[in-house]
Amino acid sequence: MNGPTSGDYLYLREVVFSHTQNVLEPSHDHLFQSRLVGLLHRHSLSRLDELVHLLRAAKSPELERAVAEAMTINETSFFRDCRSFELLRTEVLPKIIEDCRSTRRLRFWSAASSTGQEAYSLAILICENFPQLSDWNIRIEGTDVCAEVVQRARQGRFHRIEMNRGLPARLLVRYFDHTGESWVIKPEVASLCHFRQANLCGQLPFQECFDVIFLRNVILYLSLETRQTLLSAMHRLIRKKGYLFLGSAEQPPDRSLWTTVLSGGTCHYRPI
Ligand SMILES: C[S@@+](CC[C@H](N)C(=O)[O-])C[C@H]1O[C@@H](n2cnc3c(N)ncnc32)[C@H](O)[C@@H]1O
């Protein structure tokens, strides 16, 4: 029985890179089999090398995109790295609210929002701690390259197991409705959040500037060059007094564009 060759894996890595700019290491080749099992099934294929054959023959951007999206790592949770949210609550939001008192308008972006927990955590934090903002014009944008997670984020429906990760019980009962094994975000929180599919390495879908951008746990999947291009684009899309948050394990951005601020046991970045 044939199996995928090293050339097949190289081809799959190139397909992923060309659609999402995610760099997959050869040491992770085994993940193709487990992540693409659903796609193989949908195309009535049983082996990875058959899929590679189809990809090479069909040259179908839809099929290639499906492969690339299936290979994205969508790991997330509510209030992930809670120090960033605590800093938002205690320092960042009070300052931004003061700065925006005249416009009463706040813009947040959860870039690489996955299934939506990051954006919803921010919305819950605002509803819970800043009732004075209830009549402000607030939008939390969530974007992700993977259509399936964007669809899930829009539904705002989470399984019991997802709810057990990072969400205090008090907030769970206050901001979600319970239906069977799932919890659905309440409309007052959902209405702040807007999700759409977008590739951070393509044409960015916004022209307006943001007060806070979360770009967390995604640049680690990108090449150094792609990161630099993306962080320059982010620099153009953040307000002068705005705040950028990266994942706790991610490298600080270019020092000529961003100042690193250490506070509350975590760092965030301000545009220069
Ligand atoms: C590990 S999750 C991080 C989710 C959330 N930001 C967090 O920190 O919990 C990474 C997300 O980045 C998305 N992603 C990867 N490459 C992307 C790209 N080029 N454009 C937009 N999203 C991308 C993946 O689909 C995935 O949902």
PDB file of C-alpha atoms and ligand atoms in Angstrom:
ATOM      1  CA  MET A   1       0.000   0.000   0.000  1.00  0.00           C
ATOM      2  CA  ASN A   2       1.340   3.449  -0.927  1.00  0.00           C
ATOM      3  CA  GLY A   3       1.602   6.196   1.641  1.00  0.00           C
ATOM      4  CA  PRO A   4       2.420   9.865   1.365  1.00  0.00           C
ATOM      5  CA  THR A   5       6.008  10.555   0.283  1.00  0.00           C
ATOM      6  CA  SER A   6       8.204  13.364   1.614  1.00  0.00           C
ATOM      7  CA  GLY A   7       7.372  15.152  -1.658  1.00  0.00           C
ATOM      8  CA  ASP A   8       3.651  14.848  -0.846  1.00  0.00           C
ATOM      9  CA  TYR A   9       4.176  16.395   2.575  1.00  0.00           C
ATOM     10  CA  LEU A  10       6.268  19.178   1.071  1.00  0.00           C
ATOM     11  CA  TYR A  11       3.441  19.870  -1.384  1.00  0.00           C
ATOM     12  CA  LEU A  12       0.874  19.950   1.453  1.00  0.00           C
ATOM     13  CA  ARG A  13       3.035  22.371   3.442  1.00  0.00           C
ATOM     14  CA  GLU A  14       3.296  24.603   0.377  1.00  0.00           C
ATOM     15  CA  VAL A  15      -0.495  24.549  -0.080  1.00  0.00           C
ATOM     16  CA  VAL A  16      -0.951  25.597   3.549  1.00  0.00           C
ATOM     17  CA  PHE A  17       1.632  28.348   3.246  1.00  0.00           C
ATOM     18  CA  SER A  18       0.173  29.768   0.058  1.00  0.00           C
ATOM     19  CA  HIS A  19      -3.305  30.166   1.607  1.00  0.00           C
ATOM     20  CA  THR A  20      -2.674  31.088   5.247  1.00  0.00           C
ATOM     21  CA  GLN A  21       1.085  31.838   5.333  1.00  0.00           C
ATOM     22  CA  ASN A  22       1.292  29.359   8.216  1.00  0.00           C
ATOM     23  CA  VAL A  23       4.697  27.685   8.286  1.00  0.00           C
ATOM     24  CA  LEU A  24       4.397  24.013   9.212  1.00  0.00           C
ATOM     25  CA  GLU A  25       7.536  22.218  10.283  1.00  0.00           C
ATOM     26  CA  PRO A  26       8.284  18.786   8.752  1.00  0.00           C
ATOM     27  CA  SER A  27       8.327  17.411  12.313  1.00  0.00           C
ATOM     28  CA  HIS A  28       4.566  18.072  12.374  1.00  0.00           C
ATOM     29  CA  ASP A  29       3.816  16.193   9.141  1.00  0.00           C
ATOM     30  CA  HIS A  30       1.941  13.533  11.102  1.00  0.00           C
ATOM     31  CA  LEU A  31      -0.763  16.146  11.842  1.00  0.00           C
ATOM     32  CA  PHE A  32      -1.890  16.140   8.209  1.00  0.00           C
ATOM     33  CA  GLN A  33      -3.356  12.658   8.608  1.00  0.00           C
ATOM     34  CA  SER A  34      -5.440  13.465  11.690  1.00  0.00           C
ATOM     35  CA  ARG A  35      -6.530  16.960  10.634  1.00  0.00           C
ATOM     36  CA  LEU A  36      -7.459  16.034   7.079  1.00  0.00           C
ATOM     37  CA  VAL A  37      -9.457  12.924   7.905  1.00  0.00           C
ATOM     38  CA  GLY A  38     -12.799  14.758   7.525  1.00  0.00           C
ATOM     39  CA  LEU A  39     -11.754  16.246   4.193  1.00  0.00           C
ATOM     40  CA  LEU A  40     -10.617  12.832   2.922  1.00  0.00           C
ATOM     41  CA  HIS A  41     -13.963  11.406   3.936  1.00  0.00           C
ATOM     42  CA  ARG A  42     -15.910  14.183   2.185  1.00  0.00           C
ATOM     43  CA  HIS A  43     -14.013  13.480  -1.042  1.00  0.00           C
ATOM     44  CA  SER A  44     -14.436   9.681  -0.684  1.00  0.00           C
ATOM     45  CA  LEU A  45     -10.687   9.232  -0.321  1.00  0.00           C
ATOM     46  CA  SER A  46      -9.027   6.942   2.137  1.00  0.00           C
ATOM     47  CA  ARG A  47      -5.373   8.022   1.944  1.00  0.00           C
ATOM     48  CA  LEU A  48      -3.403  11.249   2.144  1.00  0.00           C
ATOM     49  CA  ASP A  49      -1.440  10.519  -1.030  1.00  0.00           C
ATOM     50  CA  GLU A  50      -4.757  10.235  -2.917  1.00  0.00           C
ATOM     51  CA  LEU A  51      -5.655  13.715  -1.676  1.00  0.00           C
ATOM     52  CA  VAL A  52      -2.279  15.057  -2.818  1.00  0.00           C
ATOM     53  CA  HIS A  53      -2.892  13.466  -6.225  1.00  0.00           C
ATOM     54  CA  LEU A  54      -6.310  15.175  -6.409  1.00  0.00           C
ATOM     55  CA  LEU A  55      -4.846  18.516  -5.326  1.00  0.00           C
ATOM     56  CA  ARG A  56      -2.128  18.351  -7.987  1.00  0.00           C
ATOM     57  CA  ALA A  57      -4.592  17.342 -10.696  1.00  0.00           C
ATOM     58  CA  ALA A  58      -7.533  19.606  -9.820  1.00  0.00           C
ATOM     59  CA  LYS A  59      -5.582  22.753  -8.965  1.00  0.00           C
ATOM     60  CA  SER A  60      -8.742  23.827  -7.166  1.00  0.00           C
ATOM     61  CA  PRO A  61      -8.313  26.915  -4.940  1.00  0.00           C
ATOM     62  CA  GLU A  62     -11.377  25.805  -2.905  1.00  0.00           C
ATOM     63  CA  LEU A  63      -9.880  22.402  -2.167  1.00  0.00           C
ATOM     64  CA  GLU A  64      -6.485  23.935  -1.363  1.00  0.00           C
ATOM     65  CA  ARG A  65      -8.151  26.462   0.939  1.00  0.00           C
ATOM     66  CA  ALA A  66     -10.040  23.646   2.680  1.00  0.00           C
ATOM     67  CA  VAL A  67      -6.726  21.857   3.314  1.00  0.00           C
ATOM     68  CA  ALA A  68      -5.077  25.046   4.624  1.00  0.00           C
ATOM     69  CA  GLU A  69      -8.008  25.910   6.893  1.00  0.00           C
ATOM     70  CA  ALA A  70      -8.196  22.376   8.269  1.00  0.00           C
ATOM     71  CA  MET A  71      -4.551  22.712   9.289  1.00  0.00           C
ATOM     72  CA  THR A  72      -5.032  25.873  11.364  1.00  0.00           C
ATOM     73  CA  ILE A  73      -4.567  25.519  15.127  1.00  0.00           C
ATOM     74  CA  ASN A  74      -7.735  26.942  16.688  1.00  0.00           C
ATOM     75  CA  GLU A  75      -6.859  26.456  20.347  1.00  0.00           C
ATOM     76  CA  THR A  76      -8.458  29.186  22.471  1.00  0.00           C
ATOM     77  CA  SER A  77     -10.375  29.720  25.696  1.00  0.00           C
ATOM     78  CA  PHE A  78     -12.295  32.379  27.626  1.00  0.00           C
ATOM     79  CA  PHE A  79     -10.073  34.964  29.347  1.00  0.00           C
ATOM     80  CA  ARG A  80      -6.975  33.218  27.985  1.00  0.00           C
ATOM     81  CA  ASP A  81      -3.879  34.655  29.668  1.00  0.00           C
ATOM     82  CA  CYS A  82      -6.070  36.408  32.210  1.00  0.00           C
ATOM     83  CA  ARG A  83      -3.363  38.994  33.057  1.00  0.00           C
ATOM     84  CA  SER A  84      -4.054  40.803  29.771  1.00  0.00           C
ATOM     85  CA  PHE A  85      -7.751  41.023  30.624  1.00  0.00           C
ATOM     86  CA  GLU A  86      -6.992  42.178  34.151  1.00  0.00           C
ATOM     87  CA  LEU A  87      -4.734  44.886  32.721  1.00  0.00           C
ATOM     88  CA  LEU A  88      -7.503  45.932  30.354  1.00  0.00           C
ATOM     89  CA  ARG A  89      -9.928  46.204  33.237  1.00  0.00           C
ATOM     90  CA  THR A  90      -7.679  48.080  35.633  1.00  0.00           C
ATOM     91  CA  GLU A  91      -5.511  50.309  33.385  1.00  0.00           C
ATOM     92  CA  VAL A  92      -6.108  50.170  29.668  1.00  0.00           C
ATOM     93  CA  LEU A  93      -9.869  50.598  29.444  1.00  0.00           C
ATOM     94  CA  PRO A  94     -10.083  53.396  32.024  1.00  0.00           C
ATOM     95  CA  LYS A  95      -7.443  55.336  30.005  1.00  0.00           C
ATOM     96  CA  ILE A  96      -9.133  54.686  26.675  1.00  0.00           C
ATOM     97  CA  ILE A  97     -12.520  55.651  28.068  1.00  0.00           C
ATOM     98  CA  GLU A  98     -11.050  58.937  29.245  1.00  0.00           C
ATOM     99  CA  ASP A  99      -9.445  59.544  25.812  1.00  0.00           C
ATOM    100  CA  CYS A 100     -12.656  58.767  23.938  1.00  0.00           C
ATOM    101  CA  ARG A 101     -15.066  60.615  26.214  1.00  0.00           C
ATOM    102  CA  SER A 102     -15.916  63.129  23.495  1.00  0.00           C
ATOM    103  CA  THR A 103     -16.586  60.605  20.693  1.00  0.00           C
ATOM    104  CA  ARG A 104     -18.082  57.871  22.932  1.00  0.00           C
ATOM    105  CA  ARG A 105     -16.841  55.375  20.363  1.00  0.00           C
ATOM    106  CA  LEU A 106     -14.607  52.355  20.985  1.00  0.00           C
ATOM    107  CA  ARG A 107     -13.169  49.885  18.477  1.00  0.00           C
ATOM    108  CA  PHE A 108     -11.566  46.559  19.362  1.00  0.00           C
ATOM    109  CA  TRP A 109     -10.191  43.866  17.065  1.00  0.00           C
ATOM    110  CA  SER A 110      -9.680  40.256  17.947  1.00  0.00           C
ATOM    111  CA  ALA A 111      -7.491  39.388  14.964  1.00  0.00           C
ATOM    112  CA  ALA A 112      -7.339  35.571  14.730  1.00  0.00           C
ATOM    113  CA  SER A 113     -10.479  35.204  16.819  1.00  0.00           C
ATOM    114  CA  SER A 114     -10.878  31.445  16.334  1.00  0.00           C
ATOM    115  CA  THR A 115     -14.234  30.319  17.820  1.00  0.00           C
ATOM    116  CA  GLY A 116     -14.856  33.692  19.439  1.00  0.00           C
ATOM    117  CA  GLN A 117     -13.921  33.237  23.090  1.00  0.00           C
ATOM    118  CA  GLU A 118     -11.414  36.139  22.988  1.00  0.00           C
ATOM    119  CA  ALA A 119     -13.934  38.624  21.572  1.00  0.00           C
ATOM    120  CA  TYR A 120     -16.709  37.440  23.888  1.00  0.00           C
ATOM    121  CA  SER A 121     -14.383  37.647  26.915  1.00  0.00           C
ATOM    122  CA  LEU A 122     -13.722  41.278  26.067  1.00  0.00           C
ATOM    123  CA  ALA A 123     -17.444  41.969  25.608  1.00  0.00           C
ATOM    124  CA  ILE A 124     -18.235  40.315  28.960  1.00  0.00           C
ATOM    125  CA  LEU A 125     -15.471  42.301  30.647  1.00  0.00           C
ATOM    126  CA  ILE A 126     -16.971  45.536  29.302  1.00  0.00           C
ATOM    127  CA  CYS A 127     -20.567  44.661  30.275  1.00  0.00           C
ATOM    128  CA  GLU A 128     -19.491  43.502  33.726  1.00  0.00           C
ATOM    129  CA  ASN A 129     -17.171  46.352  34.681  1.00  0.00           C
ATOM    130  CA  PHE A 130     -18.089  49.392  32.639  1.00  0.00           C
ATOM    131  CA  PRO A 131     -21.873  49.873  32.800  1.00  0.00           C
ATOM    132  CA  GLN A 132     -21.319  53.556  31.960  1.00  0.00           C
ATOM    133  CA  LEU A 133     -20.477  52.431  28.392  1.00  0.00           C
ATOM    134  CA  SER A 134     -23.923  50.944  27.771  1.00  0.00           C
ATOM    135  CA  ASP A 135     -24.912  53.784  25.425  1.00  0.00           C
ATOM    136  CA  TRP A 136     -21.491  54.179  23.755  1.00  0.00           C
ATOM    137  CA  ASN A 137     -20.849  53.111  20.187  1.00  0.00           C
ATOM    138  CA  ILE A 138     -18.764  49.962  20.722  1.00  0.00           C
ATOM    139  CA  ARG A 139     -17.722  47.321  18.193  1.00  0.00           C
ATOM    140  CA  ILE A 140     -15.571  44.293  18.763  1.00  0.00           C
ATOM    141  CA  GLU A 141     -14.454  42.858  15.423  1.00  0.00           C
ATOM    142  CA  GLY A 142     -13.386  39.230  15.254  1.00  0.00           C
ATOM    143  CA  THR A 143     -11.613  37.868  12.194  1.00  0.00           C
ATOM    144  CA  ASP A 144     -10.106  34.514  11.330  1.00  0.00           C
ATOM    145  CA  VAL A 145      -8.861  32.869   8.151  1.00  0.00           C
ATOM    146  CA  CYS A 146     -10.772  29.672   8.897  1.00  0.00           C
ATOM    147  CA  ALA A 147     -14.411  29.801   7.755  1.00  0.00           C
ATOM    148  CA  GLU A 148     -15.534  27.034  10.082  1.00  0.00           C
ATOM    149  CA  VAL A 149     -14.390  28.770  13.276  1.00  0.00           C
ATOM    150  CA  VAL A 150     -15.862  32.091  12.113  1.00  0.00           C
ATOM    151  CA  GLN A 151     -19.200  30.339  11.666  1.00  0.00           C
ATOM    152  CA  ARG A 152     -18.933  28.879  15.175  1.00  0.00           C
ATOM    153  CA  ALA A 153     -17.975  32.249  16.650  1.00  0.00           C
ATOM    154  CA  ARG A 154     -21.047  33.836  15.065  1.00  0.00           C
ATOM    155  CA  GLN A 155     -23.272  31.185  16.623  1.00  0.00           C
ATOM    156  CA  GLY A 156     -21.859  31.984  20.080  1.00  0.00           C
ATOM    157  CA  ARG A 157     -22.700  28.463  21.221  1.00  0.00           C
ATOM    158  CA  PHE A 158     -20.170  26.645  23.383  1.00  0.00           C
ATOM    159  CA  HIS A 159     -19.966  23.129  24.739  1.00  0.00           C
ATOM    160  CA  ARG A 160     -19.848  22.505  28.473  1.00  0.00           C
ATOM    161  CA  ILE A 161     -16.166  21.553  28.180  1.00  0.00           C
ATOM    162  CA  GLU A 162     -15.288  24.870  26.512  1.00  0.00           C
ATOM    163  CA  MET A 163     -17.187  26.726  29.229  1.00  0.00           C
ATOM    164  CA  ASN A 164     -15.144  25.023  31.928  1.00  0.00           C
ATOM    165  CA  ARG A 165     -11.971  26.619  30.579  1.00  0.00           C
ATOM    166  CA  GLY A 166     -11.321  30.099  31.966  1.00  0.00           C
ATOM    167  CA  LEU A 167     -14.847  31.333  32.585  1.00  0.00           C
ATOM    168  CA  PRO A 168     -15.803  31.992  36.222  1.00  0.00           C
ATOM    169  CA  ALA A 169     -19.167  30.358  37.095  1.00  0.00           C
ATOM    170  CA  ARG A 170     -20.614  33.735  38.083  1.00  0.00           C
ATOM    171  CA  LEU A 171     -20.019  35.119  34.563  1.00  0.00           C
ATOM    172  CA  LEU A 172     -21.234  31.923  32.944  1.00  0.00           C
ATOM    173  CA  VAL A 173     -24.678  32.155  34.527  1.00  0.00           C
ATOM    174  CA  ARG A 174     -24.928  35.864  33.994  1.00  0.00           C
ATOM    175  CA  TYR A 175     -23.951  36.055  30.312  1.00  0.00           C
ATOM    176  CA  PHE A 176     -24.988  32.690  28.811  1.00  0.00           C
ATOM    177  CA  ASP A 177     -28.240  30.773  28.369  1.00  0.00           C
ATOM    178  CA  HIS A 178     -28.107  27.054  29.003  1.00  0.00           C
ATOM    179  CA  THR A 179     -29.575  24.710  26.381  1.00  0.00           C
ATOM    180  CA  GLY A 180     -28.824  20.972  26.763  1.00  0.00           C
ATOM    181  CA  GLU A 181     -25.054  20.408  26.602  1.00  0.00           C
ATOM    182  CA  SER A 182     -24.444  23.914  25.258  1.00  0.00           C
ATOM    183  CA  TRP A 183     -24.307  27.462  26.495  1.00  0.00           C
ATOM    184  CA  VAL A 184     -25.303  30.322  24.213  1.00  0.00           C
ATOM    185  CA  ILE A 185     -24.019  33.862  24.660  1.00  0.00           C
ATOM    186  CA  LYS A 186     -26.741  36.349  25.596  1.00  0.00           C
ATOM    187  CA  PRO A 187     -27.781  38.945  22.982  1.00  0.00           C
ATOM    188  CA  GLU A 188     -26.499  41.905  25.055  1.00  0.00           C
ATOM    189  CA  VAL A 189     -22.945  40.511  24.728  1.00  0.00           C
ATOM    190  CA  ALA A 190     -23.335  39.008  21.251  1.00  0.00           C
ATOM    191  CA  SER A 191     -24.512  42.328  19.817  1.00  0.00           C
ATOM    192  CA  LEU A 192     -21.101  43.910  20.562  1.00  0.00           C
ATOM    193  CA  CYS A 193     -19.222  41.261  18.558  1.00  0.00           C
ATOM    194  CA  HIS A 194     -19.028  40.964  14.759  1.00  0.00           C
ATOM    195  CA  PHE A 195     -17.194  38.090  13.122  1.00  0.00           C
ATOM    196  CA  ARG A 196     -15.941  37.730   9.569  1.00  0.00           C
ATOM    197  CA  GLN A 197     -13.467  35.637   7.621  1.00  0.00           C
ATOM    198  CA  ALA A 198     -10.246  37.443   6.765  1.00  0.00           C
ATOM    199  CA  ASN A 199      -6.652  36.497   6.089  1.00  0.00           C
ATOM    200  CA  LEU A 200      -4.254  38.597   8.153  1.00  0.00           C
ATOM    201  CA  CYS A 201      -1.672  38.135   5.442  1.00  0.00           C
ATOM    202  CA  GLY A 202      -3.891  39.423   2.655  1.00  0.00           C
ATOM    203  CA  GLN A 203      -5.838  42.635   2.218  1.00  0.00           C
ATOM    204  CA  LEU A 204      -6.931  43.587   5.750  1.00  0.00           C
ATOM    205  CA  PRO A 205     -10.676  44.225   5.911  1.00  0.00           C
ATOM    206  CA  PHE A 206     -10.590  47.513   7.854  1.00  0.00           C
ATOM    207  CA  GLN A 207      -9.721  51.098   7.121  1.00  0.00           C
ATOM    208  CA  GLU A 208     -10.697  52.595  10.470  1.00  0.00           C
ATOM    209  CA  CYS A 209      -8.319  52.589  13.439  1.00  0.00           C
ATOM    210  CA  PHE A 210      -8.666  50.494  16.572  1.00  0.00           C
ATOM    211  CA  ASP A 211      -8.225  51.378  20.222  1.00  0.00           C
ATOM    212  CA  VAL A 212      -7.129  47.850  21.118  1.00  0.00           C
ATOM    213  CA  ILE A 213      -5.915  45.038  18.875  1.00  0.00           C
ATOM    214  CA  PHE A 214      -5.541  41.497  20.128  1.00  0.00           C
ATOM    215  CA  LEU A 215      -3.116  39.663  17.861  1.00  0.00           C
ATOM    216  CA  ARG A 216      -2.571  36.789  20.211  1.00  0.00           C
ATOM    217  CA  ASN A 217      -1.201  33.335  19.510  1.00  0.00           C
ATOM    218  CA  VAL A 218      -1.143  33.633  15.751  1.00  0.00           C
ATOM    219  CA  ILE A 219       2.122  35.280  14.660  1.00  0.00           C
ATOM    220  CA  LEU A 220       4.018  32.281  16.009  1.00  0.00           C
ATOM    221  CA  TYR A 221       2.642  30.328  13.020  1.00  0.00           C
ATOM    222  CA  LEU A 222       3.941  32.884  10.511  1.00  0.00           C
ATOM    223  CA  SER A 223       7.380  33.407   8.987  1.00  0.00           C
ATOM    224  CA  LEU A 224       9.521  36.257  10.302  1.00  0.00           C
ATOM    225  CA  GLU A 225       8.977  38.221   7.119  1.00  0.00           C
ATOM    226  CA  THR A 226       5.178  37.771   7.209  1.00  0.00           C
ATOM    227  CA  ARG A 227       5.107  38.821  10.887  1.00  0.00           C
ATOM    228  CA  GLN A 228       6.954  42.029  10.094  1.00  0.00           C
ATOM    229  CA  THR A 229       4.622  42.905   7.237  1.00  0.00           C
ATOM    230  CA  LEU A 230       1.568  42.159   9.394  1.00  0.00           C
ATOM    231  CA  LEU A 231       2.819  44.168  12.369  1.00  0.00           C
ATOM    232  CA  SER A 232       3.518  47.156  10.099  1.00  0.00           C
ATOM    233  CA  ALA A 233      -0.045  46.877   8.780  1.00  0.00           C
ATOM    234  CA  MET A 234      -1.327  46.702  12.364  1.00  0.00           C
ATOM    235  CA  HIS A 235       0.682  49.811  13.172  1.00  0.00           C
ATOM    236  CA  ARG A 236      -1.276  51.686  10.499  1.00  0.00           C
ATOM    237  CA  LEU A 237      -4.573  50.383  11.918  1.00  0.00           C
ATOM    238  CA  ILE A 238      -4.091  51.276  15.552  1.00  0.00           C
ATOM    239  CA  ARG A 239      -4.906  54.644  17.080  1.00  0.00           C
ATOM    240  CA  LYS A 240      -1.950  56.726  18.255  1.00  0.00           C
ATOM    241  CA  LYS A 241      -3.047  56.082  21.833  1.00  0.00           C
ATOM    242  CA  GLY A 242      -3.992  52.458  21.093  1.00  0.00           C
ATOM    243  CA  TYR A 243      -2.816  49.176  22.589  1.00  0.00           C
ATOM    244  CA  LEU A 244      -1.569  45.985  20.935  1.00  0.00           C
ATOM    245  CA  PHE A 245      -1.621  42.656  22.754  1.00  0.00           C
ATOM    246  CA  LEU A 246       0.347  39.637  21.543  1.00  0.00           C
ATOM    247  CA  GLY A 247       0.374  36.125  22.999  1.00  0.00           C
ATOM    248  CA  SER A 248       2.480  35.742  26.128  1.00  0.00           C
ATOM    249  CA  ALA A 249       5.026  33.536  24.326  1.00  0.00           C
ATOM    250  CA  GLU A 250       5.291  35.718  21.228  1.00  0.00           C
ATOM    251  CA  GLN A 251       8.302  37.845  20.278  1.00  0.00           C
ATOM    252  CA  PRO A 252       7.981  41.623  20.772  1.00  0.00           C
ATOM    253  CA  PRO A 253       7.389  43.514  17.529  1.00  0.00           C
ATOM    254  CA  ASP A 254       9.835  45.822  15.731  1.00  0.00           C
ATOM    255  CA  ARG A 255      11.227  48.360  18.234  1.00  0.00           C
ATOM    256  CA  SER A 256      11.244  51.129  15.657  1.00  0.00           C
ATOM    257  CA  LEU A 257       7.423  50.970  15.445  1.00  0.00           C
ATOM    258  CA  TRP A 258       6.321  49.762  18.889  1.00  0.00           C
ATOM    259  CA  THR A 259       7.208  50.483  22.498  1.00  0.00           C
ATOM    260  CA  THR A 260       7.033  47.544  24.868  1.00  0.00           C
ATOM    261  CA  VAL A 261       5.200  48.316  28.113  1.00  0.00           C
ATOM    262  CA  LEU A 262       5.539  45.963  31.063  1.00  0.00           C
ATOM    263  CA  SER A 263       2.617  46.185  33.426  1.00  0.00           C
ATOM    264  CA  GLY A 264       0.410  43.895  35.485  1.00  0.00           C
ATOM    265  CA  GLY A 265       2.823  40.976  35.022  1.00  0.00           C
ATOM    266  CA  THR A 266       2.409  41.037  31.247  1.00  0.00           C
ATOM    267  CA  CYS A 267       3.434  43.177  28.282  1.00  0.00           C
ATOM    268  CA  HIS A 268       1.562  45.126  25.728  1.00  0.00           C
ATOM    269  CA  TYR A 269       2.730  47.397  22.935  1.00  0.00           C
ATOM    270  CA  ARG A 270       2.077  51.038  22.078  1.00  0.00           C
ATOM    271  CA  PRO A 271       2.628  52.452  18.592  1.00  0.00           C
ATOM    272  CA  ILE A 272       5.492  54.937  18.224  1.00  0.00           C
TER     273      ILE A 272
HETATM  274  C1  LIG B   1      -4.264  29.473  18.393  1.00  0.00           C
HETATM  275  S1  LIG B   1      -5.630  30.361  17.720  1.00  0.00           S
HETATM  276  C2  LIG B   1      -5.608  31.817  18.724  1.00  0.00           C
HETATM  277  C3  LIG B   1      -6.991  32.295  19.062  1.00  0.00           C
HETATM  278  C4  LIG B   1      -7.030  33.494  20.024  1.00  0.00           C
HETATM  279  N1  LIG B   1      -6.410  34.650  19.435  1.00  0.00           N
HETATM  280  C5  LIG B   1      -6.369  33.160  21.323  1.00  0.00           C
HETATM  281  O1  LIG B   1      -5.270  33.650  21.605  1.00  0.00           O
HETATM  282  O2  LIG B   1      -6.939  32.367  22.085  1.00  0.00           O
HETATM  283  C6  LIG B   1      -4.915  30.928  16.189  1.00  0.00           C
HETATM  284  C7  LIG B   1      -5.957  31.338  15.167  1.00  0.00           C
HETATM  285  O3  LIG B   1      -5.283  32.033  14.126  1.00  0.00           O
HETATM  286  C8  LIG B   1      -5.943  31.755  12.913  1.00  0.00           C
HETATM  287  N2  LIG B   1      -5.041  32.069  11.796  1.00  0.00           N
HETATM  288  C9  LIG B   1      -3.926  31.416  11.404  1.00  0.00           C
HETATM  289  N3  LIG B   1      -3.391  32.003  10.333  1.00  0.00           N
HETATM  290  C10 LIG B   1      -4.166  33.065  10.037  1.00  0.00           C
HETATM  291  C11 LIG B   1      -4.138  34.056   9.023  1.00  0.00           C
HETATM  292  N4  LIG B   1      -3.191  34.066   8.079  1.00  0.00           N
HETATM  293  N5  LIG B   1      -5.112  34.996   9.019  1.00  0.00           N
HETATM  294  C12 LIG B   1      -6.089  34.989   9.972  1.00  0.00           C
HETATM  295  N6  LIG B   1      -6.181  34.070  10.940  1.00  0.00           N
HETATM  296  C13 LIG B   1      -5.226  33.115  10.977  1.00  0.00           C
HETATM  297  C14 LIG B   1      -6.279  30.279  13.019  1.00  0.00           C
HETATM  298  O4  LIG B   1      -7.318  29.909  12.144  1.00  0.00           O
HETATM  299  C15 LIG B   1      -6.653  30.156  14.497  1.00  0.00           C
HETATM  300  O5  LIG B   1      -8.041  30.213  14.690  1.00  0.00           O
END
